[in-house]
Coordinates of C-alpha atoms in Angstrom, one line a residue:
X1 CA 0.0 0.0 0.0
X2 CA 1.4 3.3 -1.3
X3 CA 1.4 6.1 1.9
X4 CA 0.4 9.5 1.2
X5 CA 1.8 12.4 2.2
X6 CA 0.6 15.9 3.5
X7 CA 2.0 19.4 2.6
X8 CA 1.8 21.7 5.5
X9 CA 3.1 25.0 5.0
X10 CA 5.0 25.9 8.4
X11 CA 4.1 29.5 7.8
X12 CA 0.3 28.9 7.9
X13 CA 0.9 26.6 11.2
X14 CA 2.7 29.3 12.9
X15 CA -0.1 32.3 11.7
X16 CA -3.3 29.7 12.4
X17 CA -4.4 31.8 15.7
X18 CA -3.7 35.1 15.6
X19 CA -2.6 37.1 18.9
X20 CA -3.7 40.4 19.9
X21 CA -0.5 42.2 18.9
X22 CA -1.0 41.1 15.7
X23 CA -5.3 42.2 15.4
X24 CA -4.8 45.8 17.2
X25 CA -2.3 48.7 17.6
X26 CA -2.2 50.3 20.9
X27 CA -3.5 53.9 20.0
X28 CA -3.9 56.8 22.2
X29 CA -8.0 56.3 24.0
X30 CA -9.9 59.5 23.1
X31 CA -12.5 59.6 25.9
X32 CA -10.4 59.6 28.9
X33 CA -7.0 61.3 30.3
X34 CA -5.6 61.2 33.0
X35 CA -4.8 64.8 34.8
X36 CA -4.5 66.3 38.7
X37 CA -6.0 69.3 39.9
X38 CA -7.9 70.0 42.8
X39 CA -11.7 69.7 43.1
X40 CA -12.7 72.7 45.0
X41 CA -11.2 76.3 46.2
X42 CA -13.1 78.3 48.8
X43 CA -10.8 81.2 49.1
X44 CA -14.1 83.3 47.8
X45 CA -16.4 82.3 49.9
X46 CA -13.9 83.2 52.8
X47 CA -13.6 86.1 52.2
X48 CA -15.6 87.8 49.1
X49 CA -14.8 89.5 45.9
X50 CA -15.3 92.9 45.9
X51 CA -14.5 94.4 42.7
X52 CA -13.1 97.8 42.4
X53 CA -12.7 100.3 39.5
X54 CA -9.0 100.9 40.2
X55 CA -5.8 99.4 41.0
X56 CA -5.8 101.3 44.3
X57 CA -8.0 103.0 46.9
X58 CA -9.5 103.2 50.6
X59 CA -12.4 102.2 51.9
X60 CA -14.4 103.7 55.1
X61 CA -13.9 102.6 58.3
X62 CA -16.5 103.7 61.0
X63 CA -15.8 103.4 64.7
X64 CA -16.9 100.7 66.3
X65 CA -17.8 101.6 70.2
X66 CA -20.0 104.8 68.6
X67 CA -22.4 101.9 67.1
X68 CA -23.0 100.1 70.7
X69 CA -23.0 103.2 73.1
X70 CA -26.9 103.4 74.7
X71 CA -27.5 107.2 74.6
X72 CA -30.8 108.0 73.6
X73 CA -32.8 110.0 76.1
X74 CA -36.1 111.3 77.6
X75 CA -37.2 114.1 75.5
X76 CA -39.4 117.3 77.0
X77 CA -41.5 119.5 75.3
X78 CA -39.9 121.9 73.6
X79 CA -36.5 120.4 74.1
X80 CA -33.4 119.0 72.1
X81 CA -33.1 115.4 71.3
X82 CA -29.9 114.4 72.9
X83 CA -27.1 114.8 70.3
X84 CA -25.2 111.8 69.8
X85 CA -22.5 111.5 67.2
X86 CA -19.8 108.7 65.6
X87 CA -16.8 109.2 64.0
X88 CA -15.0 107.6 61.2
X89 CA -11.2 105.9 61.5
X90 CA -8.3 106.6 58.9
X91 CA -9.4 105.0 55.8
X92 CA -8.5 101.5 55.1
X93 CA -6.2 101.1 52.0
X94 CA -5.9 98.5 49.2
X95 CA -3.8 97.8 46.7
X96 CA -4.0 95.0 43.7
X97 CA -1.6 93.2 42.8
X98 CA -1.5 91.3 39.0
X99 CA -0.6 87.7 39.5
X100 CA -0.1 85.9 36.3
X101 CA 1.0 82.6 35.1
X102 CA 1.4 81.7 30.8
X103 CA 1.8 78.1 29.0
X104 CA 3.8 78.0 25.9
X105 CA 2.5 76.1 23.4
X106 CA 4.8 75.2 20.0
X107 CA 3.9 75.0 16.8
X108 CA 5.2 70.9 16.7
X109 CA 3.0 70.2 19.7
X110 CA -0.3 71.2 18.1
X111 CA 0.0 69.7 14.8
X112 CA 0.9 66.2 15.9
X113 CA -1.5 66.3 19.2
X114 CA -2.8 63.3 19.3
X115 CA -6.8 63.2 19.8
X116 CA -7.9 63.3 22.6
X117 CA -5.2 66.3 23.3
X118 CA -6.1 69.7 22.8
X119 CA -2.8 71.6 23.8
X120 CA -4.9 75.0 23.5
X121 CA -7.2 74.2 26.2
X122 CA -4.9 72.3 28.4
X123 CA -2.5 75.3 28.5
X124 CA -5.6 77.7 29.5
X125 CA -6.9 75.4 32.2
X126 CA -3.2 74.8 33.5
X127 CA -2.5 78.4 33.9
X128 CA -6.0 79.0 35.1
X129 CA -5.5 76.7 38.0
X130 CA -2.3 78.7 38.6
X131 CA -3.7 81.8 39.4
X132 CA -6.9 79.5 41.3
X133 CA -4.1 78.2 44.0
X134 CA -2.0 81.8 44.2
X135 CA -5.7 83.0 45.5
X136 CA -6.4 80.1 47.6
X137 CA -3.0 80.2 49.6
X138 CA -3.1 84.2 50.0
X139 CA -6.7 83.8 51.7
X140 CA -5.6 81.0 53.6
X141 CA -2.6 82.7 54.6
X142 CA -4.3 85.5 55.9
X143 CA -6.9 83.6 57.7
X144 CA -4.5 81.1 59.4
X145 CA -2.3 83.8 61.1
X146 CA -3.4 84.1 64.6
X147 CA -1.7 87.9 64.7
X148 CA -4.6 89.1 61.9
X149 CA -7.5 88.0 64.7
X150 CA -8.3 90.0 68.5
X151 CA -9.4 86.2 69.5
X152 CA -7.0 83.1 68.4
X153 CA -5.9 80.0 70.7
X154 CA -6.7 76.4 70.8
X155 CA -9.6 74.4 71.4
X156 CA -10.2 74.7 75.2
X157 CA -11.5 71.3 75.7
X158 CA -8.7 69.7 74.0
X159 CA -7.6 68.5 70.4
X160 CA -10.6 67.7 68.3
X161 CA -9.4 64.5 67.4
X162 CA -9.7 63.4 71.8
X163 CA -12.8 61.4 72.4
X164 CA -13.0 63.1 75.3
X165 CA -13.3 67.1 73.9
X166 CA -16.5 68.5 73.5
X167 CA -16.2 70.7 70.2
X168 CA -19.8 71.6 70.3
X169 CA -19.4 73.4 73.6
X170 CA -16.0 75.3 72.6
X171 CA -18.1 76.8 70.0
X172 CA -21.8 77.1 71.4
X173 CA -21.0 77.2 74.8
X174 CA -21.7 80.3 77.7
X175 CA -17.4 80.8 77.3
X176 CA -17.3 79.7 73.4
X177 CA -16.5 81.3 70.2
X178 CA -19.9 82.2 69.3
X179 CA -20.3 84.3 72.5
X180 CA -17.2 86.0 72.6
X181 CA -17.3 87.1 69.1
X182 CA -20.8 88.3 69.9
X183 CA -19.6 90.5 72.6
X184 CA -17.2 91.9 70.3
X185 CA -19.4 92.7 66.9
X186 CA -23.0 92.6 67.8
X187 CA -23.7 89.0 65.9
X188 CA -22.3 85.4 65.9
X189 CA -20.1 83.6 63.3
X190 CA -21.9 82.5 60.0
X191 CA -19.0 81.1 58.4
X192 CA -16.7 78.2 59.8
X193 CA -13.7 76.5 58.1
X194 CA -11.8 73.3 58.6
X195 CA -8.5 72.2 57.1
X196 CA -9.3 68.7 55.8
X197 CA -7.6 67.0 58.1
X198 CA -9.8 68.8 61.3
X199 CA -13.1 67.4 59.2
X200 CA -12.1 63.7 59.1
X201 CA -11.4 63.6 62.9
X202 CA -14.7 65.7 63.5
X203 CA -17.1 63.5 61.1
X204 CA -16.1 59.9 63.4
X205 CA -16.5 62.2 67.3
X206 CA -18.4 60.4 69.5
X207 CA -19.8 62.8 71.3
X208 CA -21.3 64.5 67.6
X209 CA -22.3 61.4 66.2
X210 CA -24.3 61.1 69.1
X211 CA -25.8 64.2 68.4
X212 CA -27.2 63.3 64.7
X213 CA -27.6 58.8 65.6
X214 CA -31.3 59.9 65.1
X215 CA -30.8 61.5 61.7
X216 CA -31.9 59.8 58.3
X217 CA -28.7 60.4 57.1
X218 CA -26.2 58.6 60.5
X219 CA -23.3 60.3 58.8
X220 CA -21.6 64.0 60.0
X221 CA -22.0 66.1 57.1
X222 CA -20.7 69.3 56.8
X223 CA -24.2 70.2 57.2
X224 CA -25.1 68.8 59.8
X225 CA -21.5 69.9 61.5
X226 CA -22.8 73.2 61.1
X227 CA -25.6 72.9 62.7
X228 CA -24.5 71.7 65.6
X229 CA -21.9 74.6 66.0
X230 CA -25.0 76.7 64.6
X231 CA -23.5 78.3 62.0
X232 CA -24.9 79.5 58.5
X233 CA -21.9 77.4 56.3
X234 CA -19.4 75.1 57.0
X235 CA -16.2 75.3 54.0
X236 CA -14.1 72.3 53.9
X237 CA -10.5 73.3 53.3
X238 CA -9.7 70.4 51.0
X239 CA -7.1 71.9 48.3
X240 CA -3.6 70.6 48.4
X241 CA -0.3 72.4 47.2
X242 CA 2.8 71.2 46.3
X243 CA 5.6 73.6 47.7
X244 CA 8.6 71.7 45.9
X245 CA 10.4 73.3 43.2
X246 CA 10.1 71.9 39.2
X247 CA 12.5 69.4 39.1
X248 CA 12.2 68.3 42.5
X249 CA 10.6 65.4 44.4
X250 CA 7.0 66.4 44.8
X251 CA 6.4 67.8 48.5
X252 CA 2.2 68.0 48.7
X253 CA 0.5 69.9 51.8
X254 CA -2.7 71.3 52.9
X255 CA -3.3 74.9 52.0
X256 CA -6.1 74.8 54.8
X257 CA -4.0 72.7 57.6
X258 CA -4.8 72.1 61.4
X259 CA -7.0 75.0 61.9
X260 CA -10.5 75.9 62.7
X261 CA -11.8 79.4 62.0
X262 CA -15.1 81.3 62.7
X263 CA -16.0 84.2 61.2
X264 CA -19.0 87.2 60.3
X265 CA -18.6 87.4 56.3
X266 CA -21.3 89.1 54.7
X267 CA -23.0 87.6 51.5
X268 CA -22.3 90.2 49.8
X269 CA -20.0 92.9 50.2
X270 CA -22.3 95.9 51.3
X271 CA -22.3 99.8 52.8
X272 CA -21.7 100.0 56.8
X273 CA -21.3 95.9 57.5
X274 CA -18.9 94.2 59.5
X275 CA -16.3 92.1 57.4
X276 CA -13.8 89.6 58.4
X277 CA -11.8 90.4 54.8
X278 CA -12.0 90.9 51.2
X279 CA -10.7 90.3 47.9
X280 CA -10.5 93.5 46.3
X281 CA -10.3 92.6 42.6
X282 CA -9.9 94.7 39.8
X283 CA -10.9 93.5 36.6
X284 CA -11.9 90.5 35.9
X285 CA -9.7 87.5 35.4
X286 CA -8.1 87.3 31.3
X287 CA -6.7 85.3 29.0
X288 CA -4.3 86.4 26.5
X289 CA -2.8 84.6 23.5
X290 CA 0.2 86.2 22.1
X291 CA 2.6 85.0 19.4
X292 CA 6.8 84.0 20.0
X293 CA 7.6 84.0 16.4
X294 CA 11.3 82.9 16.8
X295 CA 9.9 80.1 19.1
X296 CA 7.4 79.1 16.7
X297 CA 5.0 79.4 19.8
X298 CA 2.0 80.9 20.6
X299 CA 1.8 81.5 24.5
X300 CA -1.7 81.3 26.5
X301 CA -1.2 83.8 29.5
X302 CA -3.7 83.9 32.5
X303 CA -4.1 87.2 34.5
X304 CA -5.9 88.5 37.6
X305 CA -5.4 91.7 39.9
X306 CA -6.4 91.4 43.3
X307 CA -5.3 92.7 47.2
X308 CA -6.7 90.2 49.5
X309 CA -7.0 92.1 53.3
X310 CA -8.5 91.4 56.9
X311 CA -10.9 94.1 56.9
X312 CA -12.1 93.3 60.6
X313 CA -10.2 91.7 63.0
X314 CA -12.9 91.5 65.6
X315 CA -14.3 89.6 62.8
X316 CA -12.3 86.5 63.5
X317 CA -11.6 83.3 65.5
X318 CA -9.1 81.4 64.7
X319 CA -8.2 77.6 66.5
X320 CA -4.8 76.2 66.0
X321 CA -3.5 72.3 66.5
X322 CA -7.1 71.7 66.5
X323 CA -6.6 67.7 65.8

């Protein structure tokens, strides 16, 4: 019997199941990217914009004691109203300053971006969030220095993060923060804010979770924080910085750190109302895109002009080493 043979062709045998290097080329995914930034600033909310028509200027200052003096009297027939008077203290001065930040952008970049890159837009946003942390640190610089405040310490009943302190009565108590800034301006603190880390050892307290077991909720929101210290709004100070140099190995921090502060800040900046500060802004923020021929560039530059001040010191209580 005569065999038969059977041609296989090695190069089929070795191609018969494809791999996935050989069906796809990795290619750049052009619904998603990866980028850092940080999800919230509260620097405005702090302490509000007040925009101003030039680059400097004062601003009115009237004295305090005048406001809370009881001197209205009995009036007879025919006679003078008592006379009572106020005066007004040496004007308070600003000053803006233009803080800027600009992305250059070359020529080679944009016409071989890959999609879903858009080196335009990335170079806006990156120098917008520039100028968005420059703001946040100077507020929270301000804020945070115990020398800006008439009232600044630590929490009497002991670090937050204790089992055994009582926040709630540090701030609402007959001795607390709300009464002793009452004494001072006439109203309590609407506004409190934590550094980060100061929330995360508040939202697991005992002694407040006992106070909200009953709630739908069960969990310490900065709502319901606030309403246990019975103020108006609560700001979590949750942006991060990185202080290191380009170049360096990243060194990230809280902007907001181990402090609790309590202030009055208005909703709106107004005529003849107590303020704990300002941002006195002139202008509004720009963008500017300007050409660096010899570079074969165009640059995206981000400006803003503003003088960030404590306009009341009465106006604020600051807590440090609070956890």
């Amino acid at each position: 019997m005569k065999r038969q043979y059977v041609y296989r062709d090695p190069r089929i045998e070795r191609f018969a199941t494809p791999t996935r290097h050989m069906v796809h080329i990795d290619a750049p995914m052009t619904n998603m990217s990866i980028a850092y930034r940080n999800e919230a600033y509260i620097a405005e909310q702090v302490f509000p914009i007040v925009p101003v028509v030039k680059q400097s200027d004062l601003y009115f200052k009237f004295e305090k004691g005048a406001w809370f003096r009881d001197e209205a009297k009995v009036r007879a027939p025919g006679a003078r109203a008592a006379r009572v008077d106020y005066s007004i203290s040496a004007p308070g001065p600003y000053a803006t300053v233009e803080y800027a930040a600009a992305k250059a952008v070359p020529d080679e970049v944009v016409d071989n971006a890959d999609n879903p890159l858009s080196p335009d837009r990335e170079a806006t946003e990156f120098a917008t969030e520039k100028l968005l942390i420059r703001k946040e640190k100077d507020v929270a610089d301000l804020v945070l220095t115990a020398a800006n405040w008439t009232n600044s310490g630590t929490p009497s009943s002991g670090v937050w993060s204790a089992d055994t302190s009582d926040p709630i009565n540090d701030v609402t108590g007959k001795a607390g923060i709300r009464e002793t800034m009452r004494q001072l301006i006439g109203r309590y603190p609407n506004v409190c804010v934590l550094g980060a880390t100061v929330m995360a050892s508040l939202n697991r307290h005992p002694d407040l979770m006992d106070r909200i077991k009953y709630t739908q909720t069960g969990i310490l929101t900065p709502a319901l924080i606030a309403t246990l210290f019975q103020i108006d709004k609560l700001l979590v100070g949750t942006a991060v910085i990185n202080s290191a140099l380009e170049g360096a190995t990243d060194s990230f921090g809280d902007i907001w750190g181990n402090y609790a502060w309590f202030g009055w800040v208005p909703p709106a900046p107004g005529l003849m109302t107590p303020a704990a500060g300002y941002v006195f802004q002139w202008k509004a923020r720009q963008v500017n895109r300007y050409r660096e021929q010899q570079e074969h560039s165009d640059v995206i530059e981000c400006l803003e002009n503003w003088d960030s001040k404590v306009t009341s010191a009465d106006s604020g209580y600051l807590l440090s080493s609070v956890v």
